[in-house]
GROMACS .gro file of C-alpha atoms in nm:
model
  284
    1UNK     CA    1  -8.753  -1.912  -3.500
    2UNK     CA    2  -8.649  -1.567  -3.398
    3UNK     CA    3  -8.665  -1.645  -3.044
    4UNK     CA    4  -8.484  -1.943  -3.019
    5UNK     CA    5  -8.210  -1.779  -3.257
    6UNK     CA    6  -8.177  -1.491  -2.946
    7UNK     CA    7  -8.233  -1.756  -2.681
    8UNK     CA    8  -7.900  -1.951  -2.820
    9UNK     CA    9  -7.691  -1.657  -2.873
   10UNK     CA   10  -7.811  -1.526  -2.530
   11UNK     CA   11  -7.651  -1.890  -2.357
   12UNK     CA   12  -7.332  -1.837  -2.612
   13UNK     CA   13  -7.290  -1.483  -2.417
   14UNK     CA   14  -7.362  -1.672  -2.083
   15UNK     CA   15  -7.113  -1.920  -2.099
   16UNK     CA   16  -6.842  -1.717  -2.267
   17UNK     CA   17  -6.872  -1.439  -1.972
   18UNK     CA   18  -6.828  -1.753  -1.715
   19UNK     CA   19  -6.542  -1.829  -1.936
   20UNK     CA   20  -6.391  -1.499  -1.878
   21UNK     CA   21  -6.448  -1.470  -1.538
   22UNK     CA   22  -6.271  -1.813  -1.436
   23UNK     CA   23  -5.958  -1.734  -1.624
   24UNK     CA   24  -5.897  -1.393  -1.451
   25UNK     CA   25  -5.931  -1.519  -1.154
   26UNK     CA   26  -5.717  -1.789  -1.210
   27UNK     CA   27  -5.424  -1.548  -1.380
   28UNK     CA   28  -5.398  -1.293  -1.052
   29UNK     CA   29  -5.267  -1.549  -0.768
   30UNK     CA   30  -4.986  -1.608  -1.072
   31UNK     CA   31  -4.898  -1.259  -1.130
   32UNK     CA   32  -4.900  -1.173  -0.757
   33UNK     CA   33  -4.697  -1.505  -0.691
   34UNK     CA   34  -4.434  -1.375  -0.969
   35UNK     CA   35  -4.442  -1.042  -0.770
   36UNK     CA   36  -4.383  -1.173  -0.463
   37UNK     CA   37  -4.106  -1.384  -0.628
   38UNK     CA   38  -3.904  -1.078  -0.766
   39UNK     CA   39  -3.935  -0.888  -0.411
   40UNK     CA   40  -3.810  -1.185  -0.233
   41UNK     CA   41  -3.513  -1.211  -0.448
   42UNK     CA   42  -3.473  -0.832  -0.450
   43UNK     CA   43  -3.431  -0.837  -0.093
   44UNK     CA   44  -3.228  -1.137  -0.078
   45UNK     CA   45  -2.994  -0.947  -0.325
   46UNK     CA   46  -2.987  -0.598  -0.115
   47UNK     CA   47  -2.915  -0.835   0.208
   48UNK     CA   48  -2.605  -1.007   0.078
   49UNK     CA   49  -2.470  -0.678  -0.091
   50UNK     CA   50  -2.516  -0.529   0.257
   51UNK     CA   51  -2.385  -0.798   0.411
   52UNK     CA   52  -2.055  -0.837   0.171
   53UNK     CA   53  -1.972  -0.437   0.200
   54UNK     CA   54  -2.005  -0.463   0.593
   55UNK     CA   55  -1.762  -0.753   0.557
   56UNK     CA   56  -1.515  -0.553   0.378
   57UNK     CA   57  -1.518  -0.290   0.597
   58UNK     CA   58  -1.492  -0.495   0.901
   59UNK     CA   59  -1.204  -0.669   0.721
   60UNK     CA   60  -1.039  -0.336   0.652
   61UNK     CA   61  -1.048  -0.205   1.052
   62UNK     CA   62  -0.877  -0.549   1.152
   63UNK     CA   63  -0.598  -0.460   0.919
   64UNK     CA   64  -0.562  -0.146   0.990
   65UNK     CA   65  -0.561  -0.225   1.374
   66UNK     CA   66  -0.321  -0.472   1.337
   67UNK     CA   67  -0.107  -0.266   1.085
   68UNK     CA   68  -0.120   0.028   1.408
   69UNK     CA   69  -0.016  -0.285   1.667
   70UNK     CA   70   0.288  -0.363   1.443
   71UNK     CA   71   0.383   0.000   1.439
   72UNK     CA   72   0.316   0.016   1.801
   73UNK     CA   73   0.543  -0.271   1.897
   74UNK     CA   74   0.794  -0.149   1.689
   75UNK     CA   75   0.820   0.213   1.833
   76UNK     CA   76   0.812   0.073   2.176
   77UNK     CA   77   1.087  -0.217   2.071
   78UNK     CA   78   1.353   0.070   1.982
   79UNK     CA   79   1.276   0.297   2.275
   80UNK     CA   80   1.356  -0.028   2.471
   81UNK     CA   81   1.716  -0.031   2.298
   82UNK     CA   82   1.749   0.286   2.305
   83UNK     CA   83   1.649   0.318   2.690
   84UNK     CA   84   1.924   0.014   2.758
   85UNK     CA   85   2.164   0.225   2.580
   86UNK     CA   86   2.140   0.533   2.719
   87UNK     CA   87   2.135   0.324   3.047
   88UNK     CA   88   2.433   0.105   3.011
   89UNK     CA   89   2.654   0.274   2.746
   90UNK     CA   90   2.961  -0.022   2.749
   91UNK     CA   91   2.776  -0.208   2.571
   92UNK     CA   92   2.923  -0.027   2.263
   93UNK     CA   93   3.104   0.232   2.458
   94UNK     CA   94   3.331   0.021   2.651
   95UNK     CA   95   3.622   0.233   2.692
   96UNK     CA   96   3.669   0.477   2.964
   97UNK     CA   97   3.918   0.728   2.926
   98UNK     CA   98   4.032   0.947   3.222
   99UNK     CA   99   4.130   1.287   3.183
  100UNK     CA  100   4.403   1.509   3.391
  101UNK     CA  101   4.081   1.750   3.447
  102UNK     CA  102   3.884   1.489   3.660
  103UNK     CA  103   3.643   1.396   3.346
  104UNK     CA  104   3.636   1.044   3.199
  105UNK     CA  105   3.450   0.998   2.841
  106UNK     CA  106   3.300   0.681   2.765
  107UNK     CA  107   3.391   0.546   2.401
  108UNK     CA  108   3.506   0.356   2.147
  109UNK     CA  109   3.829   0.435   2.015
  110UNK     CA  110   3.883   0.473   1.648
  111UNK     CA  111   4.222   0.574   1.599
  112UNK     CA  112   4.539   0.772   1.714
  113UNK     CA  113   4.835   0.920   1.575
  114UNK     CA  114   5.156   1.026   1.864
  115UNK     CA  115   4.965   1.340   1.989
  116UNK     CA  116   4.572   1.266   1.955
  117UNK     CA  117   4.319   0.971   1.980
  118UNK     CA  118   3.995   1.014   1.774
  119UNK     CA  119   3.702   0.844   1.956
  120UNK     CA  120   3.291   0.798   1.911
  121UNK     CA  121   3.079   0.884   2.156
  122UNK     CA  122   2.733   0.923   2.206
  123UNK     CA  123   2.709   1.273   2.129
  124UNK     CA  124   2.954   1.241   1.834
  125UNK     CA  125   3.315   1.208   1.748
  126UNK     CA  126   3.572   1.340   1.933
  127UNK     CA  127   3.940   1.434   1.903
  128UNK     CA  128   4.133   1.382   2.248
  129UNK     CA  129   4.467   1.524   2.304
  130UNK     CA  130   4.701   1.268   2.407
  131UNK     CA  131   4.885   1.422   2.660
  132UNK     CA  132   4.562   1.483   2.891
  133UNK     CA  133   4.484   1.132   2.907
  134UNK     CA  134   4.603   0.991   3.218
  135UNK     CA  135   4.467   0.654   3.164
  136UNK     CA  136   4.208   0.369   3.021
  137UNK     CA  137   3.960   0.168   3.128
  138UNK     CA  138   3.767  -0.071   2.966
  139UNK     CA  139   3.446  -0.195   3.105
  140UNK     CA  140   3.360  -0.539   3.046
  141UNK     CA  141   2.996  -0.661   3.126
  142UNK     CA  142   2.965  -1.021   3.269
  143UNK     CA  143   2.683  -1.185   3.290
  144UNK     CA  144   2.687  -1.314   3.681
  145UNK     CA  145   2.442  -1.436   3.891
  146UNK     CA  146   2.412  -1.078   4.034
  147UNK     CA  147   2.423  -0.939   3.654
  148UNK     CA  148   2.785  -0.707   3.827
  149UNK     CA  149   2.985  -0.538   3.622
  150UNK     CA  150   3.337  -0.569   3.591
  151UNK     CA  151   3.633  -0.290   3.545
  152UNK     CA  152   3.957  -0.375   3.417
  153UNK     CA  153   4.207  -0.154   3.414
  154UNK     CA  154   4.469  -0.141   3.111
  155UNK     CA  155   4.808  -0.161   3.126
  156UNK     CA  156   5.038   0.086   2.961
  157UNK     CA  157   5.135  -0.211   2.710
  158UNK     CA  158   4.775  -0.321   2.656
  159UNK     CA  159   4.661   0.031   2.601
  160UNK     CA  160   4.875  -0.010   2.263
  161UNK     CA  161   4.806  -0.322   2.228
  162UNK     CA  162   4.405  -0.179   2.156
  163UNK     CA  163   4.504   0.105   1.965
  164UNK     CA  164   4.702  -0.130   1.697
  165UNK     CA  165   4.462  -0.093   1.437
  166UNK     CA  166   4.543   0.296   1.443
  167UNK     CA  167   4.923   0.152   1.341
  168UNK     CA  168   4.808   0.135   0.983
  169UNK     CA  169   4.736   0.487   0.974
  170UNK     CA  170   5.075   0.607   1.188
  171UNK     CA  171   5.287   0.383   0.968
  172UNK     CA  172   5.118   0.507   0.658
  173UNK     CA  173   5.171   0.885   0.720
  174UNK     CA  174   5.554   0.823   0.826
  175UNK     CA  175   5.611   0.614   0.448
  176UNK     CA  176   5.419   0.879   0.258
  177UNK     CA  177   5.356   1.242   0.265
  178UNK     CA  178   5.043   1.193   0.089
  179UNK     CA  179   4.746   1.289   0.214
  180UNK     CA  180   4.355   1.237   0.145
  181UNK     CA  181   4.040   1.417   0.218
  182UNK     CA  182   3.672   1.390   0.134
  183UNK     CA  183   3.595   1.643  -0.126
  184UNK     CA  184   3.274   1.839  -0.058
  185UNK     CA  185   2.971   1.554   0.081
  186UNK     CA  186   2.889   1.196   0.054
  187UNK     CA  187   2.564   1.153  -0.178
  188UNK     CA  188   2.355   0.906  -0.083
  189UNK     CA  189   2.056   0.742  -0.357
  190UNK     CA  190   1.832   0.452  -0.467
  191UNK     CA  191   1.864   0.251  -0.757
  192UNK     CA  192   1.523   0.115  -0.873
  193UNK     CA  193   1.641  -0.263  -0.749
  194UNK     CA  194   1.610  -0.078  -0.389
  195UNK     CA  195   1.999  -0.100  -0.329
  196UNK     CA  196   2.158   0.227  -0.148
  197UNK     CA  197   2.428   0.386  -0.346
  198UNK     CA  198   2.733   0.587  -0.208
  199UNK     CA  199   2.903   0.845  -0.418
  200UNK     CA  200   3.117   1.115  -0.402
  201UNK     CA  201   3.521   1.245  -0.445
  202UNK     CA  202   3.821   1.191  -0.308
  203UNK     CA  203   4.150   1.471  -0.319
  204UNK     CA  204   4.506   1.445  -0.286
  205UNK     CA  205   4.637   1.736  -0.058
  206UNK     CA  206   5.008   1.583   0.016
  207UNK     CA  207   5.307   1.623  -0.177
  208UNK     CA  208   5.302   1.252  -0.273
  209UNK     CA  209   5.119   0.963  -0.485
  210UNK     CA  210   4.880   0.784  -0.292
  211UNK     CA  211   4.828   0.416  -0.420
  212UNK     CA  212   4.523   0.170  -0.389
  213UNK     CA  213   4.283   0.472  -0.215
  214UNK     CA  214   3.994   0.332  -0.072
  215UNK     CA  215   3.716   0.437   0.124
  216UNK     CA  216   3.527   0.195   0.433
  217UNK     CA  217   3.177   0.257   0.531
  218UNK     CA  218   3.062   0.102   0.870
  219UNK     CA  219   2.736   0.101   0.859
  220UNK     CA  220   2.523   0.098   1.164
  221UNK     CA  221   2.219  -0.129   1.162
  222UNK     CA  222   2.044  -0.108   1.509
  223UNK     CA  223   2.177   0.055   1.849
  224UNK     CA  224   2.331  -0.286   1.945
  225UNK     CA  225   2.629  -0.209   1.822
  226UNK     CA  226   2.615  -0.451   1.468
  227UNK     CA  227   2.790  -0.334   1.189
  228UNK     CA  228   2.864  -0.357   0.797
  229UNK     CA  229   3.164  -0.288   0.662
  230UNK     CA  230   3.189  -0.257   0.299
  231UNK     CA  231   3.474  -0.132   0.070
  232UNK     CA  232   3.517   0.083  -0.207
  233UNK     CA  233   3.814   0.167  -0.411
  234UNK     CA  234   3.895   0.506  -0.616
  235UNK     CA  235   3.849   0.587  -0.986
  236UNK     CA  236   4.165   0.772  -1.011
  237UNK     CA  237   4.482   0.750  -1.219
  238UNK     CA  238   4.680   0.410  -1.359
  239UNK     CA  239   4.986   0.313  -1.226
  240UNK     CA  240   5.246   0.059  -1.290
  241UNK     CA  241   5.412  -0.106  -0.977
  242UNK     CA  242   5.773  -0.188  -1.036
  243UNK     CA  243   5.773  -0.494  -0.866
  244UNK     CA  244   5.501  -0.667  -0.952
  245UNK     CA  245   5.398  -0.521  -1.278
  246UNK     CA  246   5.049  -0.495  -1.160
  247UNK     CA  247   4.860  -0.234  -1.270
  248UNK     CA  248   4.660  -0.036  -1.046
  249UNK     CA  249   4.346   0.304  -1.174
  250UNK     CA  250   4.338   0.357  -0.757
  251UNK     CA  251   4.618   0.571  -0.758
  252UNK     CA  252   4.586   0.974  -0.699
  253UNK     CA  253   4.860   1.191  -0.802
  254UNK     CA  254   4.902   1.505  -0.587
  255UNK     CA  255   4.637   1.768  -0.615
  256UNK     CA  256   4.447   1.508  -0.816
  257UNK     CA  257   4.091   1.413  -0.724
  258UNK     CA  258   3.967   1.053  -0.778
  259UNK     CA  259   3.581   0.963  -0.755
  260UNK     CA  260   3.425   0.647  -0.577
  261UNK     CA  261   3.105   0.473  -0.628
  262UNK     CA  262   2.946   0.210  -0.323
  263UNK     CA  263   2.637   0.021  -0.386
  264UNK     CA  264   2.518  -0.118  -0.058
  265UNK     CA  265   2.257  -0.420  -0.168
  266UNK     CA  266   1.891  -0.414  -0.009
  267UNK     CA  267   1.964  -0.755   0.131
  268UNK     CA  268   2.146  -0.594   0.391
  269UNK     CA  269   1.892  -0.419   0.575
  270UNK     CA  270   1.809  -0.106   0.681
  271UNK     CA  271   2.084   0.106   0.858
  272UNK     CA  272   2.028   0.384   1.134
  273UNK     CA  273   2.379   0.556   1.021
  274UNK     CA  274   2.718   0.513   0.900
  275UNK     CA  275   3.093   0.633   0.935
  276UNK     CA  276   3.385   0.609   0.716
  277UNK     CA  277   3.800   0.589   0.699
  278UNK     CA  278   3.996   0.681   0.403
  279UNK     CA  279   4.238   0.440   0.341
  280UNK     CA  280   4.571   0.438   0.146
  281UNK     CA  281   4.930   0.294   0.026
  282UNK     CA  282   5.197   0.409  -0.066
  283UNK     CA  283   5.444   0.158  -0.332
  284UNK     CA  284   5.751   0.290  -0.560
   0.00000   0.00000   0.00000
């Protein structure tokens, strides 16, 4: 009885042991397939990270070249304008005046009065005494088959004929004794809308009322010549004008000093400079 009691627990131990023995084999191909799984999609993972960040980069060198090829173009785009100014100044400097010394100055004439002519030049403005001016040219390009340029001289009649606008001022000066100057400098600012702001004062000097003072900037947008002109009147003091009633706060009384304000709008453009006139009337 004994023996077949250990002969049946001996085959119980027999067969669980083969038991034992299948299953563990059969669980390691699954764990090392699971392994293999995870390493694969580790490396799948590290690939495309490697493989998005090299993108990036590679986007980020195309923009910057192309950000350098815009700059590029546009640095060699004004030294082209600037080059075909410096080598052909009528196109804004059409005006040739010709001294009693031999010298002629290439210009643009701004204004006069009986004894002087203020002009711009390349190098800056310029005050020209009138009697040393023997005469004017103006050079006019035309556009021939041969690309010539012609001179026309100016008659003694046409020569005033140009300098009419500079009538204002001569007429002005002989109906008032007012006069008005730019008190210290022109500030210059940004608003947060991006709009370029002009500010600064104005000062009676002359014995006289000036009426409706007002101050022009030209701006200069590119060495073409194209310009801006915008307006701005004076905050100064009110007055009544007899005849029409109208009442005027762009008026400065002698030794007065009247303020102005000029918002150039970003829709305009950049600028490389600007000039201005001071303006006036003169009403009982």
């Amino acid at each position: 009885m004994l023996n077949k009691l250990v002969r049946f627990y001996i085959v119980i131990f027999v067969v669980s042991a083969l038991f034992t023995g299948c299953s563990t084999k059969k669980e390691t191909p699954i764990k090392s397939e699971n392994i293999n799984q995870v390493t694969n999609t580790s490396n799948e993972k590290t690939q495309s990270e490697d493989f998005n960040f090299s993108s990036q980069q590679l986007n980020y060198q195309i923009k910057k070249l192309n950000a350098e090829i815009d700059y590029l173009k546009e640095q060699i785009s004004s030294l082209d304008v600037k080059s075909s100014l410096y080598a052909d100044p009528f196109d804004i400097y059409n005006k040739e005046i010709m001294l009693n010394n031999g010298s002629s100055i290439f210009c643009k004439i701004l204004s006069q009065t009986d004894n002087e002519i203020f002009v711009e030049t390349l190098i800056g403005n310029l005050t020209i005494q009138r009697e040393s001016v023997v005469r004017v040219v103006e050079n006019i390009t035309v556009l021939n088959e041969d690309n010539s340029i012609n001179i026309i001289e100016i008659s003694a009649e046409e020569e005033e004929e140009i300098l009419s606008d500079a009538e204002l001022i001569k007429q002005r000066q002989t109906q008032s004794s007012a006069t008005i100057i730019l008190l210290g400098d022109i500030k210059e600012s940004k608003d947060k809308s991006g709009n370029t702001i002009f500010t600064g004062e104005l000062k009676n000097i002359g014995s006289e009322r000036a009426d409706l003072v007002r101050i022009d900037f030209i701006l200069r947008k590119n060495f073409q010549g194209d310009i801006k002109t915008l307006t701005s009147y004076i905050s100064g003091s009110s007055h009544v004008f007899k005849n029409s009633g109208i009442i005027s706060n762009s008026s400065i009384n002698p030794g007065a000093i009247g303020s102005f304000k000029l918002i150039v709008p970003n829709e305009i453009g950049n600028f490389i400079g600007y000039s201005y006139q001071i303006e006036w009337d003169f009403y009982e």
